[in-house]
XYZ file of N, CA and C in Angstrom:
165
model
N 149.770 66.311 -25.348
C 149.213 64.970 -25.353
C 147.778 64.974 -25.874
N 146.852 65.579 -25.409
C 145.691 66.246 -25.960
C 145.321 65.946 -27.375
N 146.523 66.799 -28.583
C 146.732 67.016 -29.257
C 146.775 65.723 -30.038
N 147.887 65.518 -29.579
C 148.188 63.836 -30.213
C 146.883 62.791 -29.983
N 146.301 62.808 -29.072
C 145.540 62.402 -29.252
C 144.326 62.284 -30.100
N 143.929 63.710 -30.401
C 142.921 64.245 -30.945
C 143.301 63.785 -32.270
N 144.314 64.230 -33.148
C 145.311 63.950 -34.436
C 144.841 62.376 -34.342
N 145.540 61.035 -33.841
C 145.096 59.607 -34.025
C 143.432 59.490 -34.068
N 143.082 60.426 -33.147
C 141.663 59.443 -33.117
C 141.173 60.321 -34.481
N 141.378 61.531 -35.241
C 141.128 61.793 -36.346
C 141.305 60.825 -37.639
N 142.439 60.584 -37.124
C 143.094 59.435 -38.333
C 141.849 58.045 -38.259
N 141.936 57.632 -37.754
C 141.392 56.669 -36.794
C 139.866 56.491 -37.699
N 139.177 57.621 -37.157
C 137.410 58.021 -37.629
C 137.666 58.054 -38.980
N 138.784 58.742 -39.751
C 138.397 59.037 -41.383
C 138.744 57.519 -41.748
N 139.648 56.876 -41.425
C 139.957 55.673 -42.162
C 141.023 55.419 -43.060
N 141.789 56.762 -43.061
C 142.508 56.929 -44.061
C 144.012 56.673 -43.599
N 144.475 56.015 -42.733
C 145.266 55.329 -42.110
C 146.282 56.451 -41.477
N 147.060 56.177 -40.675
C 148.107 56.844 -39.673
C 149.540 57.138 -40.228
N 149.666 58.411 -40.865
C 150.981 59.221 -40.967
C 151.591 59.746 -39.966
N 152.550 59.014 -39.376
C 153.291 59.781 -38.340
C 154.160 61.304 -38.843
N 154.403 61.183 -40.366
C 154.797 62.568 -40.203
C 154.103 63.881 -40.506
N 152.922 63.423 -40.664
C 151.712 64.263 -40.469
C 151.295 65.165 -39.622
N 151.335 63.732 -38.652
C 151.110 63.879 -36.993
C 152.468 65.047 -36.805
N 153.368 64.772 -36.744
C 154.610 65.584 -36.080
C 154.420 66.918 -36.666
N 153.786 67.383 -37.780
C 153.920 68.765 -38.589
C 153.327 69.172 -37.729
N 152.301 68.890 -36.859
C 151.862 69.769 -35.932
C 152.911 70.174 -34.459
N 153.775 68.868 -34.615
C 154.910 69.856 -33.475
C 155.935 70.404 -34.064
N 156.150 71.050 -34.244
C 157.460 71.615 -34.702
C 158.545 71.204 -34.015
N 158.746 71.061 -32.861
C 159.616 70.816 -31.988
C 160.132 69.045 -31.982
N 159.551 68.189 -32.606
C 158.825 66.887 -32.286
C 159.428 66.275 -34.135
N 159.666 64.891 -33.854
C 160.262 64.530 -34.886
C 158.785 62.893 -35.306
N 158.459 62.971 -36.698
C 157.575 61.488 -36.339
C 157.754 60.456 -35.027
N 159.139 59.904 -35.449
C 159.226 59.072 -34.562
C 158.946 59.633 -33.056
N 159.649 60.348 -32.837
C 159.153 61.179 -31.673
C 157.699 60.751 -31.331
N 156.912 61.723 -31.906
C 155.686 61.071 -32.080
C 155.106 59.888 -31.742
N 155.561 58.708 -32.805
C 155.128 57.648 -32.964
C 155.313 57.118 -31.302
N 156.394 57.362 -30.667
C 156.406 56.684 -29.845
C 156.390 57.098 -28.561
N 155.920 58.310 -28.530
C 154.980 58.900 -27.540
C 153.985 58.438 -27.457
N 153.283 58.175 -27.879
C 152.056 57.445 -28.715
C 152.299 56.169 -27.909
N 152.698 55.440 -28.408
C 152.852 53.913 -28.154
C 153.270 53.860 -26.530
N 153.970 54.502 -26.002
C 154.468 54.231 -24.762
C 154.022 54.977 -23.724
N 153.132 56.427 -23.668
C 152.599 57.170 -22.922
C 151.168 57.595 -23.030
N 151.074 57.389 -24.335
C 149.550 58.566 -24.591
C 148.103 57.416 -25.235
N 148.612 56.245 -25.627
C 147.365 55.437 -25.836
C 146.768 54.863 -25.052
N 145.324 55.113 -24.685
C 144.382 54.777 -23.900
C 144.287 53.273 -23.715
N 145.160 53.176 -24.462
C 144.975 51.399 -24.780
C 145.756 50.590 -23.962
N 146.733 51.513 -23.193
C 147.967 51.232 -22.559
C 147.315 50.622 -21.082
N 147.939 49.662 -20.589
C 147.232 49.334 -19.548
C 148.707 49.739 -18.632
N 148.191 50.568 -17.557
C 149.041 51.065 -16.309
C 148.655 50.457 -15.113
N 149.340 50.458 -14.100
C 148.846 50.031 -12.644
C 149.906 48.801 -12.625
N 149.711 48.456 -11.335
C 150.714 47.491 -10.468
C 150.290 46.084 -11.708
N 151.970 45.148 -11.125
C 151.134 44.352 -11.906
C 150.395 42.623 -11.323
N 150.027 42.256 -11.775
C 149.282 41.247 -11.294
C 150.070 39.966 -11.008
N 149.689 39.212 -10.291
C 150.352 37.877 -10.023
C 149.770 36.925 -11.008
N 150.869 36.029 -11.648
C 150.120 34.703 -12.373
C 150.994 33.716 -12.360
């Protein structure tokens, strides 16, 4: 996770936009999509977790 992380926020700083199968050459084990949606559903900081709220 680390990893993946480190990889987006690289992408991220250069500007040079987000290859998921870029990203995955570093897992061998791990397919883009794989990736991609590890990403999206576990590993972005962006993700808001916790109980959820009443409205």
């Amino acid at each position: 996770d680390n990893l993946l992380k480190q990889l987006v926020g690289n992408a991220e700083k250069m500007g040079t936009g987000l290859r998921w199968d870029t990203v995955a050459a570093h897992f061998p084990d791990r397919s883009d999509v794989q990736c991609q949606q590890r990403w999206a559903k576990v590993v972005n900081p962006e993700l808001v977790k916790g109980p959820w709220t009443k409205e």
